[in-house]
Structures are given as structure tokens and as C-alpha cells.
XYZ file of C-alpha atoms in Angstrom:
490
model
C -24.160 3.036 -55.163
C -25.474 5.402 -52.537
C -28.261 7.797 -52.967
C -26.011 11.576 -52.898
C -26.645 14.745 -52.944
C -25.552 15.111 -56.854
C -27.138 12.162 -58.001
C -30.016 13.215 -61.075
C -32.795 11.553 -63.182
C -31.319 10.946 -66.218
C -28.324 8.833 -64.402
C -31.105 6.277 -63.122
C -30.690 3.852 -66.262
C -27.298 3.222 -65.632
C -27.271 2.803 -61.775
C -26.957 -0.471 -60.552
C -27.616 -2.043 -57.583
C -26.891 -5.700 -55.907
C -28.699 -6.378 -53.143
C -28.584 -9.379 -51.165
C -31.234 -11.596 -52.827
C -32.370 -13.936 -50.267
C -32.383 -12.073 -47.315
C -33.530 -8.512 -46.473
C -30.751 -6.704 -45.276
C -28.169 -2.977 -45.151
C -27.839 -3.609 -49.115
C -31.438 -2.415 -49.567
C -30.431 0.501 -48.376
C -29.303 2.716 -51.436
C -31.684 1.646 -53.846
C -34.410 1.505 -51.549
C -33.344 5.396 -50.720
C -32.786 6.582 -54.080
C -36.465 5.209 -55.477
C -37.830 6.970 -52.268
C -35.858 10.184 -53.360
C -37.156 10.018 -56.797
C -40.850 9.993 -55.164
C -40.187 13.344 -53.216
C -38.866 14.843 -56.366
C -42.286 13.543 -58.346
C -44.230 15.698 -55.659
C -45.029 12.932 -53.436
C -45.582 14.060 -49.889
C -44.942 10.591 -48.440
C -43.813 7.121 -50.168
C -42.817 3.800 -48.254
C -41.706 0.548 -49.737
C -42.772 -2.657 -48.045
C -41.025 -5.881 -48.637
C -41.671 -9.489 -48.048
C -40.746 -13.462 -48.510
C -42.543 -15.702 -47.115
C -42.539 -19.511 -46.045
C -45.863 -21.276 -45.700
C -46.939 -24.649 -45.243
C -50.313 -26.139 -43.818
C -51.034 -30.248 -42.945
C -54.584 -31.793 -42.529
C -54.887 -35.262 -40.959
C -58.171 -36.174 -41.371
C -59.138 -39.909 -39.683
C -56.883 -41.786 -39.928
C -54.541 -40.493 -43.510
C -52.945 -37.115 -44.010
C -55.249 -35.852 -46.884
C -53.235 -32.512 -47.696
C -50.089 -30.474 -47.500
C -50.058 -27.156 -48.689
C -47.052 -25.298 -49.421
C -46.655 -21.564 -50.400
C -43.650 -19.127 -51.125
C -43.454 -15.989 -52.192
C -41.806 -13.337 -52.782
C -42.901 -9.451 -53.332
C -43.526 -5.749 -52.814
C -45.993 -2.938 -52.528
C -45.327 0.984 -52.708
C -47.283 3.357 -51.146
C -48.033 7.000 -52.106
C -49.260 9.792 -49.942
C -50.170 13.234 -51.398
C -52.047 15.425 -49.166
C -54.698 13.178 -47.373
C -55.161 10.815 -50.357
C -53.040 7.816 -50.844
C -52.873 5.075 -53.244
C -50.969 1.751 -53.480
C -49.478 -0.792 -56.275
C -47.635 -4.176 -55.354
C -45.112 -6.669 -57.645
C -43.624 -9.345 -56.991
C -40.359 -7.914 -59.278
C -37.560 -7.027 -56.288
C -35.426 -5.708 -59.217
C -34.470 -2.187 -59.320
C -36.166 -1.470 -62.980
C -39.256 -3.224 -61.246
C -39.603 -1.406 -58.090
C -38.926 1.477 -59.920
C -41.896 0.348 -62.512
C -44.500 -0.266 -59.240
C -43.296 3.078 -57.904
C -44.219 5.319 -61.410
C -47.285 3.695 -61.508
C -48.086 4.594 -57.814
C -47.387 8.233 -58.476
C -49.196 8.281 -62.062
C -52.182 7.390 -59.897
C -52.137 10.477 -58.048
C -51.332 12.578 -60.860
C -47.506 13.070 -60.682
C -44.976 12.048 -63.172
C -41.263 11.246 -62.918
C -39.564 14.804 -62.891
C -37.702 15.295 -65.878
C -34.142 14.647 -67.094
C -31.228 16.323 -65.060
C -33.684 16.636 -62.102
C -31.981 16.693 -58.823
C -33.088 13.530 -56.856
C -33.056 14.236 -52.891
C -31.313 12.346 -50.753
C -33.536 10.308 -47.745
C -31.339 9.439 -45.281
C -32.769 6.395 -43.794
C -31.983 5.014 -40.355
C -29.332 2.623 -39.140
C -31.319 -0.614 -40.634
C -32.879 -1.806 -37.429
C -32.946 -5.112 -37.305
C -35.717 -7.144 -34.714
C -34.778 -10.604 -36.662
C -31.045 -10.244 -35.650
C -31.643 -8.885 -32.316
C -33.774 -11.470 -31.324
C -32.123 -14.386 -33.265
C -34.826 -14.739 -35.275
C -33.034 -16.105 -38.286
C -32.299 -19.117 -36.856
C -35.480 -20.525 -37.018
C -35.761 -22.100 -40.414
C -33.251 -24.897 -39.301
C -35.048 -26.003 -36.414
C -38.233 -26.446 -37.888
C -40.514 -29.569 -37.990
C -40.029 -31.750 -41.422
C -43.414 -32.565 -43.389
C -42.764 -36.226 -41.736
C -42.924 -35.037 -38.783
C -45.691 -33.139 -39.309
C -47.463 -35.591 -40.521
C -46.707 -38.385 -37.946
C -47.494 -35.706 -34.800
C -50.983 -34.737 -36.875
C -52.056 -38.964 -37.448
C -51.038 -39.481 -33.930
C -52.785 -36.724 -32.195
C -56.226 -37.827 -33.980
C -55.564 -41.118 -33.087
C -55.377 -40.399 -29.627
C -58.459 -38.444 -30.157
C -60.381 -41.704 -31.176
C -59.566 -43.445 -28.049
C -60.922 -40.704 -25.877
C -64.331 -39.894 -27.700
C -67.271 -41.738 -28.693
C -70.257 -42.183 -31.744
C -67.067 -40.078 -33.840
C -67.846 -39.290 -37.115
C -64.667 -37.325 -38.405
C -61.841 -36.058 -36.624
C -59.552 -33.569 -37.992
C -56.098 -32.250 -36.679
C -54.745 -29.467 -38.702
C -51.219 -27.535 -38.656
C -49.773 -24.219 -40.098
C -46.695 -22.567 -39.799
C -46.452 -18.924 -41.667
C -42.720 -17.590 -42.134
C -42.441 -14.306 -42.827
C -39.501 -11.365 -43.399
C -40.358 -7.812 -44.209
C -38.918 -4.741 -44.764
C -40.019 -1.385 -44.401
C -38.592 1.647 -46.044
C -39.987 4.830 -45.845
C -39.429 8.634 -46.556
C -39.242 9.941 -43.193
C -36.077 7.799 -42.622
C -38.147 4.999 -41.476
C -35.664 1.477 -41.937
C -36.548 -1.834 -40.321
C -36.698 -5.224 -40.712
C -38.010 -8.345 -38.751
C -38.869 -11.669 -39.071
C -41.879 -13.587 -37.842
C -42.947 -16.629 -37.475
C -46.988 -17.656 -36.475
C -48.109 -21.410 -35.992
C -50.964 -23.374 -35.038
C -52.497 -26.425 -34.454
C -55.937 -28.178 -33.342
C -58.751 -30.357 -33.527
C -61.738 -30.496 -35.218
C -64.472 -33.226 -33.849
C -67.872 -34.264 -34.836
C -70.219 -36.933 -33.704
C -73.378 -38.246 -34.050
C -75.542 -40.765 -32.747
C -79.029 -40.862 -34.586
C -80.509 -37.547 -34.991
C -78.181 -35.679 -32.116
C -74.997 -34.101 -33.523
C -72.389 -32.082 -32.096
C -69.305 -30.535 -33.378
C -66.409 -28.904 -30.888
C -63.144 -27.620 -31.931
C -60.079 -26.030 -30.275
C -57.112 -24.553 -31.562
C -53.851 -22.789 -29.979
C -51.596 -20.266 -31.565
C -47.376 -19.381 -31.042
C -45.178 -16.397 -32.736
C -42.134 -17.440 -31.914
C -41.605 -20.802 -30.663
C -39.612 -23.314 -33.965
C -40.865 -26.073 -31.527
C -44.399 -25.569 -30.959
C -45.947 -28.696 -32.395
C -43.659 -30.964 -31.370
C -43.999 -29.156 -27.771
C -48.251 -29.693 -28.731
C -49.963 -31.782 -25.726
C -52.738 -33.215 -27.530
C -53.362 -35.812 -25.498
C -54.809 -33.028 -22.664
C -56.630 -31.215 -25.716
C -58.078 -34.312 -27.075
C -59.393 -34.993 -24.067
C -61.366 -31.667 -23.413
C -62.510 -31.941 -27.218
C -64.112 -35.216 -26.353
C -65.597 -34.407 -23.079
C -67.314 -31.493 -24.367
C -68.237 -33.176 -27.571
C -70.368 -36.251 -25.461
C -71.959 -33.316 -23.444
C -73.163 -31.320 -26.471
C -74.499 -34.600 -28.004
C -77.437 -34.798 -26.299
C -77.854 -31.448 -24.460
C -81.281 -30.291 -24.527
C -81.989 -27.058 -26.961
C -82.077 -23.871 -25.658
C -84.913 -21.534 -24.334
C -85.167 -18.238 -26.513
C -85.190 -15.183 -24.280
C -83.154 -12.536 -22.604
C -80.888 -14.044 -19.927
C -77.808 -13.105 -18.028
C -74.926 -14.716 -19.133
C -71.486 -15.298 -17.779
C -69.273 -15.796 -20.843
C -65.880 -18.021 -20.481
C -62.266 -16.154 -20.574
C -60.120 -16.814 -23.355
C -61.953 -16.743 -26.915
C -64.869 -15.344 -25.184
C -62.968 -12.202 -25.688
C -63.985 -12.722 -29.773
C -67.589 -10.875 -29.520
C -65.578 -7.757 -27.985
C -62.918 -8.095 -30.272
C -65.683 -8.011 -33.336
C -68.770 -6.240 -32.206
C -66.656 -3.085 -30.538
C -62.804 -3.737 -31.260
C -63.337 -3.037 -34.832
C -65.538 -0.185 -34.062
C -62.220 1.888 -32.595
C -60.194 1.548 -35.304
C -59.666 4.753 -37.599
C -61.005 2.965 -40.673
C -64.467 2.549 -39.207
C -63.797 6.641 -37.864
C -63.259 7.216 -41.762
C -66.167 5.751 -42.679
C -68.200 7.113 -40.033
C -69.021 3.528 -39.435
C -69.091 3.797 -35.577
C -71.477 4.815 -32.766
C -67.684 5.912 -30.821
C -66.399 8.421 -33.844
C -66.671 11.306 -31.027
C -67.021 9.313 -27.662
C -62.913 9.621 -26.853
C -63.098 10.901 -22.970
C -66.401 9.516 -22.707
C -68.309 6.704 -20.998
C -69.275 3.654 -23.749
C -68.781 0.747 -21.204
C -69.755 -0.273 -17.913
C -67.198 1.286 -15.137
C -66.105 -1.770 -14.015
C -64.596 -2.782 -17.802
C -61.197 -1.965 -18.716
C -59.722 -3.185 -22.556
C -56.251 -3.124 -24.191
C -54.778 -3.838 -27.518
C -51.157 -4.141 -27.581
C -48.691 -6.530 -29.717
C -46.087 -7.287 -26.603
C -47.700 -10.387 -24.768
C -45.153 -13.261 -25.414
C -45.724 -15.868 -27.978
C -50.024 -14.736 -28.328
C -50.899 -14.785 -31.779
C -51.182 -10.975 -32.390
C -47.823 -10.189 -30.829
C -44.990 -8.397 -33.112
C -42.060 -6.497 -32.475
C -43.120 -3.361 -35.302
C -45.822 -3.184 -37.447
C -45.982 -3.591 -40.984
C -45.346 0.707 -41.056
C -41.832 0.068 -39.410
C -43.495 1.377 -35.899
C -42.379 -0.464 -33.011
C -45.028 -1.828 -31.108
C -46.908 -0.941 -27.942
C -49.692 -1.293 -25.394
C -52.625 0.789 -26.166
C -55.446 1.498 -23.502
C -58.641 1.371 -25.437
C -61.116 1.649 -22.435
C -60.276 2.194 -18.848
C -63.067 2.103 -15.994
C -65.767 2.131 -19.172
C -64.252 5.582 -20.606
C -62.577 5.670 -24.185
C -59.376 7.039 -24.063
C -57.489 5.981 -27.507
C -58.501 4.490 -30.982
C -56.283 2.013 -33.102
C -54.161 3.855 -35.942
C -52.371 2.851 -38.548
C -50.477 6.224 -40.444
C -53.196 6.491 -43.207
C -55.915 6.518 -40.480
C -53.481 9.080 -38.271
C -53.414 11.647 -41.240
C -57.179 11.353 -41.873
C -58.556 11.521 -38.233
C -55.833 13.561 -36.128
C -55.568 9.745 -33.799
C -52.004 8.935 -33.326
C -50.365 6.420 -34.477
C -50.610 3.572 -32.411
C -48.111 0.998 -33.878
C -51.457 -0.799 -35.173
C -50.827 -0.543 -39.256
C -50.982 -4.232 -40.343
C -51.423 -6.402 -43.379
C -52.332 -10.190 -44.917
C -49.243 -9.655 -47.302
C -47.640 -7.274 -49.955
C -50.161 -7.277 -52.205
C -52.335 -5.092 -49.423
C -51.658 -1.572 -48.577
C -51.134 -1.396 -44.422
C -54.852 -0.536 -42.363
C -55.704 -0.473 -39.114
C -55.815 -3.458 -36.967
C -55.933 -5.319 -34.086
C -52.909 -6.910 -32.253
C -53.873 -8.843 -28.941
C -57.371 -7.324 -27.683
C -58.422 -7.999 -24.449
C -60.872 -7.073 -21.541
C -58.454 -6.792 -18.498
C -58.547 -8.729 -15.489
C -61.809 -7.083 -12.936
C -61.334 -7.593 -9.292
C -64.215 -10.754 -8.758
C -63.790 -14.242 -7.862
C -65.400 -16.452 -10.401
C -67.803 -18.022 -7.864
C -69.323 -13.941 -6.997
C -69.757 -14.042 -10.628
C -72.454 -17.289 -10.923
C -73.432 -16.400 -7.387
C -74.606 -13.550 -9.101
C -77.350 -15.376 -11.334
C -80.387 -16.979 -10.461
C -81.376 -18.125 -13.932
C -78.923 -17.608 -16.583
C -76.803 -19.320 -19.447
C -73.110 -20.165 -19.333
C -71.213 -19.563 -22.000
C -68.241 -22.041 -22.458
C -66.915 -22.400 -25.739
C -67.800 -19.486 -28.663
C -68.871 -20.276 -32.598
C -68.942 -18.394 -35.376
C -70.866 -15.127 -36.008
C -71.338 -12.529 -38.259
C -70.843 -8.705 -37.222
C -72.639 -5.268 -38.861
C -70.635 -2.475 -39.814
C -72.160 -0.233 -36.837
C -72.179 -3.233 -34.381
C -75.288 -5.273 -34.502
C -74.053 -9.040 -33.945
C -74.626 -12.589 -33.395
C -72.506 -15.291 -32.523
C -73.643 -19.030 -31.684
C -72.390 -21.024 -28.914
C -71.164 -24.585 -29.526
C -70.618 -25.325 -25.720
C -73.661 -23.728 -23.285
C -74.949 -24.827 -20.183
C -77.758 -23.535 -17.750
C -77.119 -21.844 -14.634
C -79.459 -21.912 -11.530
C -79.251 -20.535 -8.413
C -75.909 -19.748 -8.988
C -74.814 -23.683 -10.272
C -74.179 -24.640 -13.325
C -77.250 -27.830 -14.277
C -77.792 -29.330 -17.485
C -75.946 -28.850 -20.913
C -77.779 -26.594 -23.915
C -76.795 -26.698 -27.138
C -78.490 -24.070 -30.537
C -77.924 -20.907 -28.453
C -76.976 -17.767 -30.516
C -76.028 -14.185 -28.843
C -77.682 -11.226 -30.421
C -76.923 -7.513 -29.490
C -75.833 -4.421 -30.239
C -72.232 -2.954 -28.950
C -72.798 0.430 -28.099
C -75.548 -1.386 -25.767
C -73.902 -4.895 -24.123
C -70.757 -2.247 -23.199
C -72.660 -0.952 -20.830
C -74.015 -4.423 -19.095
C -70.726 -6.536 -18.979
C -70.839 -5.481 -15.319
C -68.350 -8.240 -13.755
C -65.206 -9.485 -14.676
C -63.398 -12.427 -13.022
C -59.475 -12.294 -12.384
C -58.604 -14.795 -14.574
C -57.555 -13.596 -17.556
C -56.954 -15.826 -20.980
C -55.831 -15.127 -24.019
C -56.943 -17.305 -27.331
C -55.543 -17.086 -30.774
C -57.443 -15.853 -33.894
C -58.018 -14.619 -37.528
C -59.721 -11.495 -38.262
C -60.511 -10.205 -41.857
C -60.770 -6.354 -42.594
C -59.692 -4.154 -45.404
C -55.983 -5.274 -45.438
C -56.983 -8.655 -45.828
C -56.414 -11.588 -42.972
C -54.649 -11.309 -40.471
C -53.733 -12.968 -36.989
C -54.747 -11.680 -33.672
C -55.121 -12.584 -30.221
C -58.679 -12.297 -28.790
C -59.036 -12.784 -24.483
C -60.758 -11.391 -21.547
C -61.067 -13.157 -18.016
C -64.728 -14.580 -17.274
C -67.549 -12.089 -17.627
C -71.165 -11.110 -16.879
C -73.224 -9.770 -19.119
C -76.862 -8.543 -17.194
C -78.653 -9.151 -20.150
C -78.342 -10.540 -23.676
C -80.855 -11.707 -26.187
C -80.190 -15.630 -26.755
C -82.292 -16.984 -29.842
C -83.026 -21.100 -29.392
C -86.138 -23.020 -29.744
């Protein structure tokens, strides 16, 4: 039954509604517009219903024995409620009419409206022709091509065996898998109607060794949206191989020097300290806050002229690529920073209404049980106009960043990050490995000395947590020099 124009309260107990139940699809139409009807009526200046199923599993070979497999489905929804500039939100995981209807009164209770009462007119929300990115990209073929747990597991035993044979003085080696299915649907007031499927996987190695007192401990991992065959497609023989070659160089490398050095930073998950000491900084949660040095620097300088940065979601097969975002917006490319001037923040709607920034296609989430925030997509510094030789040509005495760790961020900027792969640069060459460096700055300040940028652009796949939980996200830049950097070490 179809939300009309004649349709009041006190018929809602006896409507009923079939949609299709294991796929989203045009039958979530009426209800879907009649609970969003029922919102306007309660005073609601915006609602929007977000839907989702997903299909997770995860496999760890660890030595030589697959040690676990992790499943996960589910099934669920969240509402959201606008009215004025406040908003609140309330998830279930009941799809049923009665239940959706149950999330929604709750939802609007919260911001002090009621259901109108009996023999209220309902309005009608006319929402779109259901538009469909699973279908139009034959997405929904996907869960039949699949790799089986067997085969996850015998890819997984024989990639770490392979990684035994090409490293020495091992102590464990890990190979780990995910694949994350997911199908949402978004349903909104303004006639907002769209579905799409999406499918994130990765893969990689874990590696430490030891010999005596020297340890080191190297990992790499790659990311795919998109791509049913991605681990059986996975070369680990070639990734073993770098794993162990930089594992027997960080073995016995000699500690590093504290002091302030220029660096040159690799491409490819190099891009991670941009993506957390200033990427989070633009988006319109932090501008809510008043959590950022940048909440009135748009059309002015905050980076070195030479550095240009983009977050978009269209890059094919990167980690934070998606066809709309988890508001129904289709995505786009968004220039953050061009020649070191700020020319556009990252908004999701709620951050739009509250700080004037438009919408940006950037509204993301971990799952249904989080309301949509700003995030990240694929964040990159863009390709400068140096060889990478002019670059180390450039530096006397210097560190070389190869491979980035783990690091912790503040909520104005401040970092550090250590570096599991490092080597020292002189007179331009790169000498002898160093291992216990850690990067320590402040955003608003290393912006302005990443002064060179290489052409070769990488991108490298990531998590990032924020206030809509975790989500996935490519990270990237080409190689870079920074003029000067703190580096703590011995």
C-alpha cells in the first residue's frame, strides 16, 4: 500500500506492508515513505531511514595452522531526526513495519515531538525512482563468486609458508584475510532513495623476528572494493618477499639519533600522518567542536605552495572508494588544498546544517547502529612536479622514511607516529638502516614545510576511527620532503 494523499494516523495499525525480505529493493518504497510522512506530520524538519545487511567473515593463519575464522551477519536500521539544528538518532535491528515505526517514535520523543493524533493527515514524500548502484554495476552478483572458507584457508597457510622460505631468525608469521559485504538503503524526506552494495577486502602479512636481543616486526597489507577475486588474484609470493627483506634490515639496524632532521617520507601509506594530523582537522565535526587551527582558514594559506590534497571516493578498487555515501549522496572529488590554500572542508548533512560547508558526499558510517558523520574517503597529497632523485639530492643529512607505524593524534593536531622501516640519508644517498624513530609535530606547522613532492603517487588502504565508528579509507601521497621534523630515538 502506497503512501496517498488521504492516508491518516489512525489507519496505521491496519496497514500492511511486504517487503522483499532479503534484499533491499522498490518494495521499501511505501512503507519506507509513509513512516517518513508520519515524521513530517510529528514536526520533524528532516528524518532519513538507513538500512543494512551485512556479510562478514575474517581468517588468521598464524605459522603454520589456521587459528580463527570469524563470521558475522547482521541485519538492521537506524532513524535519524532533524529539528532545527539539533538531531538525534535510534537504531534496531527489527526491519518490520511495527518496529521501524517503534525506532522512529522514539527518535522523535527525543526531540520533544509526539505522533500527531488520530485522524491526522499523514503527508505524502514522494521519494525518487529507487536508484540502484548494486544493479547498475552488477554488484549483486558477487556473493556467488566468492572464495569458500577452504579456500581461504589453504591461500592464507600457503602464503605464510612461502613467507618462511624467504625470511630468516622468524619468530611468528601471520597472514590474515577479511571480506566485509554490505547492502544499504537510504531513505530520506527530501525524496532521497538509493541503494548500493559494497564489498571491501583485504589481506597481508604480519612478520616478526628475533635473533638475541635485536627484534624487528614489518607488516604490509593491501585493500579492494570491488574485486570477488581479490585473494585468489593475491601475489604473496612478491609481498612475502619485501616483508622479509625489510624485516632482516630492521633486525640489526642501528637506533636512531634524536634531533630535528629533514625527512623524505615514502608514497603510499606515508600519506597516513596527513590523513590523521590535518585530514581530520577539515572535517565539519572538528569545525563543530572548534577543534581545529583551520575553522576560518577556507581561502587561506595552511600549507606549503607547492602541496596540493584531495579526498574523493571515485579512484577504482582503493579502499575508501564508494559510489554514494551512507546519506544517499553520490560521490565526488573534493579539493581540500590546492597550491597550499584551503578551498573546501569534508561534510556530511549534519555538519552542512551546522557550519554553512556543503555537502560534500563525505557522510559515512561503521554500521546502522551509528548515526552518519563526517569522513574521509581516499585522502591524498597529489602528485608535485619533482623527480625522486631532486628530492634526496635535496638532503645532506636526513632520515628516510620507508614504511609508517602506528601513532596517536591530538584533537588540535599535535602527533607522533613511529617508523618501523627508516634509513639514513647522506649527501643525498641513502647509508645504513635505523630502526626506534618516532615523528613528532604539529599540523598547522609541518603544512607549511612539506616543500617537495615526487610524481609518483600511491595510494595504501586503511582504517580510521572517529565519531561514527570505523571505517575504511584510502590514505596516499607520492614521495615527500618535509624541511624539518622532530624525530625522538636514542
Amino acid at each position: 500500500m502506497l503512501a496517498t494523499s488521504i492516508l491518516l494516523t489512525k489507519e496505521l495499525p491496519s496497514l500492511s506492508y511486504n517487503p522483499t525480505r532479503d534484499r533491499f529493493d522498490e518494495t521499501w518504497e511505501a512503507p519506507l515513505a509513509t513512516l517518513l510522512g508520519l515524521g513530517r506530520a510529528a514536526g520533524a524538519d528532516f528524518i532519513e531511514f538507513f538500512l543494512e545487511r551485512v556479510n562478514y567473515i575474517s581468517c588468521l593463519a598464524e605459522d603454520d595452522g589456521i587459528t580463527s575464522i570469524s563470521p558475522k551477519l547482521s541485519t538492521g536500521a537506524g532513524v535519524r531526526v532533524f529539528r532545527g539544528q539539533s538531531d538525534c538518532y535510534v537504531s534496531t535491528n527489527d526491519l518490520s513495519f511495527s518496529g521501524l515505526k517503534a525506532a522512529l517514535e522514539k527518535a522523535l520523543s527525543i526531540q520533544g515531538l509526539i505522533l500527531p493524533a488520530p485522524n491526522s493527515y499523514i503527508p505524502e514524500i514522494n521519494l525518487e525512482l529507487l536508484r540502484d548502484y548494486a544493479t547498475k554495476n552488477n554488484k549483486d552478483i558477487w556473493n556467488s563468486q566468492f572464495s569458500s572458507m577452504q579456500e581461504m584457508g589453504e591461500v592464507l597457510l600457503d602464503a605464510n609458508a612461502k613467507l618462511k622460505q624467504k625470511a630468516n631468525h622468524v619468530q611468528s608469521r601471520r597472514a590474515v584475510y577479511f571480506r566485509d559485504w554490505q547492502e544499504v538503503l537510504v531513505a530520506a524526506s527530501d525524496g532521497t532513495f538509493a541503494r548500493d552494495i559494497r564489498l571491501t577486502q583485504s589481506v597481508g602479512y604480519n612478520l616478526l623476528c628475533a635473533d638475541g636481543a635485536n627484534r624487528s616486526s614489518i607488516g604490509k597489507r593491501s585493500g579492494n572494493t570491488g574485486d570477488a577475486s581479490f585473494l585468489r588474484n593475491w601475489n604473496y609470493e612478491f609481498d612475502s618477499e619485501e616483508v622479509a627483506e625489510s624485516a632482516g634490515k630492521m633486525l640489526y639496524a642501528d637506533y636512531v639519533e634524536s634531533g630535528t632532521y629533514p625527512i623524505i617520507m615514502a608514497n603510499a601509506f606515508g600519506g597516513v600522518i596527513f590523513h590523521e594530523a590535518c585530514g581530520h582537522l577539515l572535517e565539519t565535526t572538528q569545525i563543530e567542536r572548534k577543534t581545529t587551527p583551520f575553522i576560518d582558514k577556507k581561502g587561506e594559506k595552511i600549507a606549503h605552495e607547492n602541496l596540493t590534497a584531495w579526498d574523493e571516493g571515485r579512484s577504482q578498487n582503493a579502499f575508501g572508494t564508494i559510489d554514494m555515501d551512507d546519506e544517499g549522496m553520490p560521490t565526488q572529488r573534493t579539493l581540500l588544498i590546492e597550491n597550499g590554500i584551503l578551498k573546501n572542508f569534508i561534510a556530511d548533512r549534519a555538519g552542512s546544517i551546522r557550519t554553512g560547508h556543503p555537502r560534500t558526499g563525505s557522510g559515512r558510517r561503521q554500521g546502522y547502529t551509528y548515526a552518519a558523520a563526517s569522513r574521509m574517503r581516499n585522502t591524498y597529497i597529489a602528485p608535485g612536479n619533482y623527480a625522486l632523485e631532486d628530492l634526496f639530492n635535496s638532503v645532506d643529512k636526513g632520515i628516510y622514511c620507508k614504511k609508517m607505524g602506528g601513532g596517536s593524534v591530538g584533537a588540535t593536531g599535535e602527533f607522533n607516529f613511529g617508523v618501523d622501516e627508516a634509513y639514513l640519508i647522506e649527501n643525498g644517498k641513502i647509508t645504513k638502516p635505523l630502526k626506534g624513530a618516532v615523528l613528532i609535530g604539529e599540523a598547522k606547522e609541518i603544512m607549511n614545510k612539506i616543500s617537495m613532492s615526487s610524481k609518483d603517487l600511491e595510494l595504501a588502504s586503511g582504517f580510521c576511527g572517529s565519531i561514527s565508528g570505523s571505517v575504511y579509507v584510502t590514505v596516499g601521497q607520492p614521495h615527500i620532503k618535509v624541511d624539518s621534523i622532530t624525530v625522538g630515538g636514542r
